[in-house]
CSV table of C-alpha atoms and ligand atoms in Angstrom, one decimal:
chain,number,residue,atom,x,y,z
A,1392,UNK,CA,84.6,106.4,99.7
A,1393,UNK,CA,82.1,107.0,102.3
A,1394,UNK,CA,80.2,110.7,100.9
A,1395,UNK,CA,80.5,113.7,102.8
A,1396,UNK,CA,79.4,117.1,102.8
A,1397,UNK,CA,81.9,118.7,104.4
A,1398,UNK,CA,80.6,122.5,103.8
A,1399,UNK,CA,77.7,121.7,105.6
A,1400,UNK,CA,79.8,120.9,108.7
A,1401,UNK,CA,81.9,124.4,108.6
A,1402,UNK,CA,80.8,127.2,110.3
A,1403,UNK,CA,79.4,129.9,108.1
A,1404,UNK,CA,82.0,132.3,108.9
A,1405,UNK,CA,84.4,130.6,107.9
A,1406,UNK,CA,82.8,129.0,104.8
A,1407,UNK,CA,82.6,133.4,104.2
A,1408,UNK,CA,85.5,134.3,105.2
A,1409,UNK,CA,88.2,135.8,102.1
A,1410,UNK,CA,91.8,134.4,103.2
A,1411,UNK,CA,94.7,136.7,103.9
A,1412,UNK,CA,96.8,136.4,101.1
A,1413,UNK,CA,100.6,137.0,101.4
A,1414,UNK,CA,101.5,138.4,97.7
A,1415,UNK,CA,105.1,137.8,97.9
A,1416,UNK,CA,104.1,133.9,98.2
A,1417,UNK,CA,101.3,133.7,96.1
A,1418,UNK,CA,103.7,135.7,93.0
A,1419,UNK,CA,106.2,133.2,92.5
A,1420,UNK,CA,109.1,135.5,92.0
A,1421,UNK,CA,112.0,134.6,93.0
A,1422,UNK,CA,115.1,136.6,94.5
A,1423,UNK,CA,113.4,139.4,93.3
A,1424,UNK,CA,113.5,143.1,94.9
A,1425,UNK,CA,111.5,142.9,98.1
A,1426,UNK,CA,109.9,145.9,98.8
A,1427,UNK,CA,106.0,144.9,99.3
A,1428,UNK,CA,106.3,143.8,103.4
A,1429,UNK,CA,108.0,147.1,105.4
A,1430,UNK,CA,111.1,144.6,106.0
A,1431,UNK,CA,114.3,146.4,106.7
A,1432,UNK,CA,117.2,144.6,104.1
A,1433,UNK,CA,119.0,143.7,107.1
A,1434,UNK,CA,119.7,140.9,109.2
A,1435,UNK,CA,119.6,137.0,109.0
A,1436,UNK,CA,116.2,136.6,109.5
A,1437,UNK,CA,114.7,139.7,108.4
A,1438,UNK,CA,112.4,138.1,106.0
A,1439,UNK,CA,109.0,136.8,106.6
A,1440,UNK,CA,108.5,132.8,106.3
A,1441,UNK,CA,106.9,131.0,103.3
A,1442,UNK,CA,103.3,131.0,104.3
A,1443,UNK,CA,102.3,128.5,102.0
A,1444,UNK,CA,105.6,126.4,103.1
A,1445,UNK,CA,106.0,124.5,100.0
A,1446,UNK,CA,109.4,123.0,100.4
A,1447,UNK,CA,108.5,121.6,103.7
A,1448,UNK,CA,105.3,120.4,102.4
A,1449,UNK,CA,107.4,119.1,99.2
A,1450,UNK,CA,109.3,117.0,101.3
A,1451,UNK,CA,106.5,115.6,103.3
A,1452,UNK,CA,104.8,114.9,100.6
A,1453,UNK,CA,107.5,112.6,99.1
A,1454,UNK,CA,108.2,110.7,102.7
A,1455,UNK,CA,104.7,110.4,103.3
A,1456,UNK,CA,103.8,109.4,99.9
A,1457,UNK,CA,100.6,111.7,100.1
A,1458,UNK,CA,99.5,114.7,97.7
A,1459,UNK,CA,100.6,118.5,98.8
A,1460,UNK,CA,97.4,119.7,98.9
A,1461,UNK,CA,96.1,117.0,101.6
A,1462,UNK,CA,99.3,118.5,104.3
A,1463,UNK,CA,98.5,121.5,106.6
A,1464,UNK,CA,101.1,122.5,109.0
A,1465,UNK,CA,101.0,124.3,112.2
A,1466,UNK,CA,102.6,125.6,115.2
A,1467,UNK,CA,102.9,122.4,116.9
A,1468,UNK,CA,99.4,120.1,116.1
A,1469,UNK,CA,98.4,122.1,119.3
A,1470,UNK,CA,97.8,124.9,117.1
A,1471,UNK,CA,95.8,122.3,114.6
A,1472,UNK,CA,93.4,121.5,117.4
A,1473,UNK,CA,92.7,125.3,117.5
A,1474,UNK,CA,92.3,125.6,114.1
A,1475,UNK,CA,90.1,122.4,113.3
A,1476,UNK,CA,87.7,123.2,116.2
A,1477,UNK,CA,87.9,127.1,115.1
A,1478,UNK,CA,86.6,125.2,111.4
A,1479,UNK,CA,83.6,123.6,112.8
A,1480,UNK,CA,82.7,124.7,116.2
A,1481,UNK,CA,80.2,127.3,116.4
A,1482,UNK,CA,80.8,129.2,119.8
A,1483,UNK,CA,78.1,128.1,122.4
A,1484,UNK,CA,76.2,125.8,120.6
A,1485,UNK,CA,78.5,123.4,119.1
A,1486,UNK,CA,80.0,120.0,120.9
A,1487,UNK,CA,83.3,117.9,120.5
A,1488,UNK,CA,83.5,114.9,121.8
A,1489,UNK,CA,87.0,113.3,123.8
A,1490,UNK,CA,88.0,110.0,124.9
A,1491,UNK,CA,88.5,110.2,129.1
A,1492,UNK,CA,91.1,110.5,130.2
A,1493,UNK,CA,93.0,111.7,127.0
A,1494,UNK,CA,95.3,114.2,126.0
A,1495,UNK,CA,93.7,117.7,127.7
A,1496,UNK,CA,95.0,119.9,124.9
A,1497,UNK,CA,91.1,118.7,123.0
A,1498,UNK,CA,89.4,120.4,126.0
A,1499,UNK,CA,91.5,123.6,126.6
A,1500,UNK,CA,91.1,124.6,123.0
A,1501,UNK,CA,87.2,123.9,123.1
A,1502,UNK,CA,86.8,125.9,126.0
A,1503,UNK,CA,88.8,128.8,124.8
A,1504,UNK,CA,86.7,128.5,121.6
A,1505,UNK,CA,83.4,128.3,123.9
A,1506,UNK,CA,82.7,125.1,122.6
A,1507,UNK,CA,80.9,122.0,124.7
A,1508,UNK,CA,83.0,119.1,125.8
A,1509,UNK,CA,81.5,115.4,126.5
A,1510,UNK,CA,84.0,113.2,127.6
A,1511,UNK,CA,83.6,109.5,127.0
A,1512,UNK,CA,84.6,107.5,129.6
A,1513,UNK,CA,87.1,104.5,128.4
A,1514,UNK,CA,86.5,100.9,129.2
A,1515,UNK,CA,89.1,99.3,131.2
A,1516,UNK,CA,91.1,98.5,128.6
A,1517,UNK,CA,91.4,101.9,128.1
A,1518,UNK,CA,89.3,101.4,124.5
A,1519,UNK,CA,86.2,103.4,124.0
A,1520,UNK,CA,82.7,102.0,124.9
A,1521,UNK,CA,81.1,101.7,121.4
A,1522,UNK,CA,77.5,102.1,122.7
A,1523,UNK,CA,78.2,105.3,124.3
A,1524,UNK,CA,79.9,106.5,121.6
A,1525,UNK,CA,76.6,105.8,119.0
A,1526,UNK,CA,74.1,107.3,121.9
A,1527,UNK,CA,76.3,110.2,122.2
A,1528,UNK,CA,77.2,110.9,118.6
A,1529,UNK,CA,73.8,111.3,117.2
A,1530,UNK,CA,73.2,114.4,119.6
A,1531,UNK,CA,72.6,117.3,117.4
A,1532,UNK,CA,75.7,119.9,117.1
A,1533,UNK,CA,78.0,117.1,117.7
A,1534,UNK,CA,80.9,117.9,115.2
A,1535,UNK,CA,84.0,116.4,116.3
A,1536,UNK,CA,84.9,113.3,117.7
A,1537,UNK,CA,89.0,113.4,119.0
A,1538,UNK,CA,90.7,110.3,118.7
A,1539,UNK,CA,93.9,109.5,120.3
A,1540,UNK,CA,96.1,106.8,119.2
A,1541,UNK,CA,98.1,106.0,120.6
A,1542,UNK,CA,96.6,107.4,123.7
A,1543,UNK,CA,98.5,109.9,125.7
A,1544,UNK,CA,98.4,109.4,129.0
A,1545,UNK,CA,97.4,105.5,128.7
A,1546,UNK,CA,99.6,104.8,126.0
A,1547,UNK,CA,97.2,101.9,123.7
A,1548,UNK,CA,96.2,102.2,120.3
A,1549,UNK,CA,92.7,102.4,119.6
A,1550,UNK,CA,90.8,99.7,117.8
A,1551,UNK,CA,89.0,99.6,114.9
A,1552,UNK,CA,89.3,103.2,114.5
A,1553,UNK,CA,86.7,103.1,111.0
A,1554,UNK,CA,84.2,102.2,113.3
A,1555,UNK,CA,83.9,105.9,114.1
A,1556,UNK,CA,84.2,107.1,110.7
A,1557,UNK,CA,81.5,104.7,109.3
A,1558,UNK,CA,79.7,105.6,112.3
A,1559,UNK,CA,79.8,109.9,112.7
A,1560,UNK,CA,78.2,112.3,110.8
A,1561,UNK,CA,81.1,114.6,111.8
A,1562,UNK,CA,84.6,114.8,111.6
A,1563,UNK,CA,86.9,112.2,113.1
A,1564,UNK,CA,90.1,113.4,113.6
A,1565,UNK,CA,92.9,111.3,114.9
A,1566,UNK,CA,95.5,112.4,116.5
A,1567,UNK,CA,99.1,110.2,116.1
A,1568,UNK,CA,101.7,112.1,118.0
A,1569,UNK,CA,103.1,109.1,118.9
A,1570,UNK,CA,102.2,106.9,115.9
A,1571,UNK,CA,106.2,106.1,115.2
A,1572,UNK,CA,106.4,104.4,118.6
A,1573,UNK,CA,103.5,102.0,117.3
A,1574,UNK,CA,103.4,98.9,115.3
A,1575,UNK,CA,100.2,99.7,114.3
A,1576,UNK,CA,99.7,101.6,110.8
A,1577,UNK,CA,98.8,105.2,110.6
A,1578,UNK,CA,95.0,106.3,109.8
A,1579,UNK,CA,96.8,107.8,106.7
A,1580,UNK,CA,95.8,105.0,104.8
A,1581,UNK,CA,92.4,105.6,105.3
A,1582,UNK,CA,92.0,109.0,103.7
A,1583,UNK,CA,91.4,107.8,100.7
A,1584,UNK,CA,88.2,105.9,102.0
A,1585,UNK,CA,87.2,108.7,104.5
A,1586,UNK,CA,86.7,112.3,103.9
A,1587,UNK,CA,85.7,113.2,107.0
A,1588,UNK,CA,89.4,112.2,108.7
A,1589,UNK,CA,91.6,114.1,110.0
A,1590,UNK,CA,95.1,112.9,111.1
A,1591,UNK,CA,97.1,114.5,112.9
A,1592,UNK,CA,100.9,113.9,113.9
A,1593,UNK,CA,104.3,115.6,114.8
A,1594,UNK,CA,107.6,116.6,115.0
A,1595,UNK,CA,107.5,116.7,118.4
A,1596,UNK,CA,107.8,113.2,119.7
A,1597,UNK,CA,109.4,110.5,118.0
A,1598,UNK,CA,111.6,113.5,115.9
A,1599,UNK,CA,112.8,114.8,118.8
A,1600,UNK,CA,112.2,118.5,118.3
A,1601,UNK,CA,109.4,119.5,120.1
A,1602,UNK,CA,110.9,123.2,120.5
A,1603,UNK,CA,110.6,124.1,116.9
A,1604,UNK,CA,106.9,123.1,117.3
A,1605,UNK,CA,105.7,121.6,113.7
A,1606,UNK,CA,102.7,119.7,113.6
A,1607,UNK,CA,101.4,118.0,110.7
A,1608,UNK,CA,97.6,117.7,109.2
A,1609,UNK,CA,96.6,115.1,106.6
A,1610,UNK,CA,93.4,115.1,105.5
A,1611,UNK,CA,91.3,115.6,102.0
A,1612,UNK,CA,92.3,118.9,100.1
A,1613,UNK,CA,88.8,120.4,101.2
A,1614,UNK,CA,89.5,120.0,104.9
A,1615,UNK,CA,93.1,121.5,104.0
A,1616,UNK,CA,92.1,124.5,102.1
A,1617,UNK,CA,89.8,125.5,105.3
A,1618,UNK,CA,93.0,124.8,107.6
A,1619,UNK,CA,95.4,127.2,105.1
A,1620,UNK,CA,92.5,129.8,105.2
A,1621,UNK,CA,92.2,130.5,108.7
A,1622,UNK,CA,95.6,129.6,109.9
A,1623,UNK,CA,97.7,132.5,110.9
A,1624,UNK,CA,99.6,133.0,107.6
A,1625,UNK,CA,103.6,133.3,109.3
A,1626,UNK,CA,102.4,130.8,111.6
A,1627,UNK,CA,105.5,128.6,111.2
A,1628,UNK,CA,108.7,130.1,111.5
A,1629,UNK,CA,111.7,130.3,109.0
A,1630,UNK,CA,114.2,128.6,111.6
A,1631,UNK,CA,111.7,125.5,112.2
A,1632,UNK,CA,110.7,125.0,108.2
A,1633,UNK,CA,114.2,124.5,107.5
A,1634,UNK,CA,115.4,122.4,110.3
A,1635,UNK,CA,112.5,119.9,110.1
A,1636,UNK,CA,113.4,119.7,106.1
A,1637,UNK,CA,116.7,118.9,107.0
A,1638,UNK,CA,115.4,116.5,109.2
A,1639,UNK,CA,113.7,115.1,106.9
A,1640,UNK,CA,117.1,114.5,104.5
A,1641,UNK,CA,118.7,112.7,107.6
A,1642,UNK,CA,115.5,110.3,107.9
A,1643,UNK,CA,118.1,107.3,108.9
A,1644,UNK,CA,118.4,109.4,111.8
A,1645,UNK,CA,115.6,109.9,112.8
A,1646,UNK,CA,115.2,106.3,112.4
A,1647,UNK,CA,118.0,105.1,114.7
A,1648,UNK,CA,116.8,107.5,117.7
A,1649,UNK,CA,113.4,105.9,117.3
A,1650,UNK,CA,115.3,102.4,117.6
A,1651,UNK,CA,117.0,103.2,120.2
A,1652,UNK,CA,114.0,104.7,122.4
A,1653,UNK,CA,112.3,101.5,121.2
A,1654,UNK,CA,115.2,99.2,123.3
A,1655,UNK,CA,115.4,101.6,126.1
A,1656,UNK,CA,111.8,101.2,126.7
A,1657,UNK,CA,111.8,97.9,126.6
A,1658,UNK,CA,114.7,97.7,129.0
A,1659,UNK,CA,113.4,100.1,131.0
A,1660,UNK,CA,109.8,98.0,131.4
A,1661,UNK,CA,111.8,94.7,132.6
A,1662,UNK,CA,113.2,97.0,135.2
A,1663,UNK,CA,110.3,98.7,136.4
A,1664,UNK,CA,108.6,95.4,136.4
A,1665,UNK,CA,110.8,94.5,139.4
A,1666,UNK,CA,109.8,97.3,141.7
A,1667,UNK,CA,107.7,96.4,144.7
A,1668,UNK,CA,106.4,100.2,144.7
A,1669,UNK,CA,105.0,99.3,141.1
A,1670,UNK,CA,101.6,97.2,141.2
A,1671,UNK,CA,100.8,97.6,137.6
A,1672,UNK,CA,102.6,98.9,134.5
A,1673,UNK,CA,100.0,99.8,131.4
A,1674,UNK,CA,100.8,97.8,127.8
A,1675,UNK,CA,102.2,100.9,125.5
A,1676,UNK,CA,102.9,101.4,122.2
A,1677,UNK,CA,103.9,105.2,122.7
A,1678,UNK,CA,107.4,106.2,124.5
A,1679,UNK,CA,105.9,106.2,128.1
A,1680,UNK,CA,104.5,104.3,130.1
A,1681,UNK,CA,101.2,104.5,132.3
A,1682,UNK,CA,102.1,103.0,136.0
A,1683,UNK,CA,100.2,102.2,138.9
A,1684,UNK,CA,101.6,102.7,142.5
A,1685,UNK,CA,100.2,101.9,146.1
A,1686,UNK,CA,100.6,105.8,146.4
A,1687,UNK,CA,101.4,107.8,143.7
A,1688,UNK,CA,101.0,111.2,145.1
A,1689,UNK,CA,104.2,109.8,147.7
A,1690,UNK,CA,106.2,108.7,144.8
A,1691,UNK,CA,105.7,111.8,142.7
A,1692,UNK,CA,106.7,113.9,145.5
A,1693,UNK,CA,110.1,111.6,146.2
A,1694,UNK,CA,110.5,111.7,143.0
A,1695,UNK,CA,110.5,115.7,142.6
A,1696,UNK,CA,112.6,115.9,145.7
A,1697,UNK,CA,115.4,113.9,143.7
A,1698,UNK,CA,115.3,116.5,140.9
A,1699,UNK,CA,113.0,113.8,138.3
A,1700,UNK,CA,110.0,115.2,136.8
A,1701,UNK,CA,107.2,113.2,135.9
A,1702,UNK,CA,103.5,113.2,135.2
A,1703,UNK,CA,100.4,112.9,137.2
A,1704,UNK,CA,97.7,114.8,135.9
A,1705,UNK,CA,94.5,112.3,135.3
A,1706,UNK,CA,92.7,112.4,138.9
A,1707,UNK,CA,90.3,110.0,136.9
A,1708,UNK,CA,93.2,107.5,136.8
A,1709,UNK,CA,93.8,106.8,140.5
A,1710,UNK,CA,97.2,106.2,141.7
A,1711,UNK,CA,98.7,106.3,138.2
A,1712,UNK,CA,102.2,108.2,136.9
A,1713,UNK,CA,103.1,108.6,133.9
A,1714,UNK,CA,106.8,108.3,133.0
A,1715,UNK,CA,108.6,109.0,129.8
A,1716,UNK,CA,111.5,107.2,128.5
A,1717,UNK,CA,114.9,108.8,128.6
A,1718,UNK,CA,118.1,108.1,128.0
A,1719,UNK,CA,120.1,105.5,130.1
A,1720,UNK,CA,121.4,107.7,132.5
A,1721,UNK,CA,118.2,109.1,133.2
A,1722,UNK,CA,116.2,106.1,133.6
A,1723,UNK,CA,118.9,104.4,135.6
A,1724,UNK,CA,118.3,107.6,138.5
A,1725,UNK,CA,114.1,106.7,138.1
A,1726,UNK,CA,115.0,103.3,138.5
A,1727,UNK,CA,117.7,104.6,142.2
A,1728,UNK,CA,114.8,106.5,143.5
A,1729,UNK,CA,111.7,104.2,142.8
A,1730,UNK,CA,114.1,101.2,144.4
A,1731,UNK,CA,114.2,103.1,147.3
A,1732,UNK,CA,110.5,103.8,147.6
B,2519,PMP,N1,98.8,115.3,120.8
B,2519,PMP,C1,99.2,114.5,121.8
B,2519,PMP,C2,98.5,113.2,122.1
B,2519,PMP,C3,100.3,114.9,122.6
B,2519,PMP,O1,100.7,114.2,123.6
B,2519,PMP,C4,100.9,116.2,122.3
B,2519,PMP,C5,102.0,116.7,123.2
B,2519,PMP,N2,102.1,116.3,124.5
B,2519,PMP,C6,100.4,116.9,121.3
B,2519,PMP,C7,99.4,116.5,120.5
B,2519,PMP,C8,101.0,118.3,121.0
B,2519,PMP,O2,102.1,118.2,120.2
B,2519,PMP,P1,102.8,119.4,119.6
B,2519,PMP,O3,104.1,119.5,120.3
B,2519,PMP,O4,102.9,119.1,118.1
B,2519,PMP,O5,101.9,120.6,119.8
């Protein structure tokens, strides 16, 4: 287990702070007479969520095989980038550190938290240079290092991911949103070697429900503590702690959906690899792909004008689109337009 001091990392403020507490959860009774929040006794709804959401966390804990005390949960992991940089980042003088181009969600939150950005440029394999990394990590104030993998919007894993961990005084926190898509194994099974990892992943993606935006943190029950104490306490709503349980009873499907996205995109890659418009299509292990056209600002556009959404949002990566997988249907009236093209 590589040693950490962790507290020496958290802002003081936070290290300070006394968490909210919500009574009703931290009590224990159950069905009892609720008079302590100014609900009314009406309605479906009426009450407040579990703040500490232990069934949810239960279940997690069971499918993941990981304690409940090492699981945070948030509002979407876009809330957890919030939260973890709200942890660590001391407004104005603090730095995270981002792969380029990557998912811009890292940036938004630092900038909203007043916190510095350096962006590391990737190699052309879209892996991160290694010496850059080292000269830029040992700047003082440096606290976060953002790994995504597999990357959104290039769609590769990352290699040797303990690199960075044996290598960063700070926290490395890796972000999985589309882990299920991957062969590779999750940085999960390096918390027990690394307590300075975070890992984040979600409901979003490969579980198909992105609109009852659950996120997931795993990470040693000191990190997690810190998470719980500044998170907003209802910050997860009735409605989405219950469906994602009952998603998470129903994991063969779940499963299948994730199958069948798997043969779609693999279907979807022999066909793009026959357009002419197409001069390069990206290796991906996530449920997109990263593609290269002669012009892609004219392709977007044709695109839009047939009603087909798709991404373009990395001016660092010249001429690329990104395109996600669908169903069938939808790929087939990608496949219509871009023959055209
Ligand atoms: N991380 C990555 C890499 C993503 O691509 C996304 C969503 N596009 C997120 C996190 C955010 O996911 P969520 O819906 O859980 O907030």
């Amino acid at each position: 287990m590589r040693s950490f001091d962790i507290e020496k990392l958290v802002r003081k403020n936070i290290l300070n702070l006394k968490p909210y507490v919500s009574f009703r959860d931290e009590s224990k009774l159950q069905n009892a007479v609720y008079l302590d929040a100014n609900e009314s006794p009406f309605g479906k709804l009426n009450r407040y969520p579990d703040s500490t959401q232990k069934d949810l966390k239960q279940k997690l804990s069971l499918f993941k095989n990981i304690s409940v005390d090492q699981i945070a949960l948030g509002n979407g992991s876009d809330e957890l980038i919030d939260l973890i940089i709200k942890i660590f980042c001391e407004p104005k003088v603090d730095t995270i550190m981002v792969m380029n181009p990557s998912f811009s969600m890292y940036s938004f939150y630092a900038e909203i938290n007043e916190t510095h950005v350096i962006k590391l440029d990737l190699d052309e394999n879209f892996q991160i240079k290694k010496e850059l990394f080292l000269k830029i990590s040992q700047e003082n104030g440096t606290k976060i290092f953002f790994i995504c993998s597999p990357n959104n919007p290039t769609g590769n894993t990352i290699e040797n991911i303990e690199f960075y961990l044996e290598n960063f005084n700070g926290i490395v926190v890796v972000d999985e949103a589309y882990i299920e898509f991957s062969n590779q194994p999750s940085a999960i099974n390096l918390l027990r070697k690394y307590s300075n990892l975070i890992v984040m992943q979600t409901f979003s993606k490969a579980w198909g429900m992105a609109g009852a935006r659950v996120g997931t943190a795993y990470a040693s029950s000191e990190i997690i503590q810190l998470i719980n104490k500044i998170k907003p306490p209802y910050n997860v709503n009735t409605m989405s702690q219950e469906e994602v349980s009952e998603a998470l009873d129903n994991v063969q499907n779940f499963q299948s959906n994730v199958r069948e996205i798997l043969a779609e995109k693999e279907w979807l890659e022999r066909e793009l690899k026959n357009m002419k418009a197409i001069s390069k299509i990206y290796p991906s292990e996530a449920n997109f792909f990263l593609t290269e056209f002669n012009d892609a600002e004219n392709v977007y556009q044709n695109l839009i004008n047939s009603q087909i959404l798709t991404s373009k949002r990395s001016p660092q990566i010249k001429n690329c689109i990104r395109i996600t997988v669908g169903t069938r249907a939808e790929n087939e009236k990608l496949l219509a337009v871009l023959k055209n093209i």
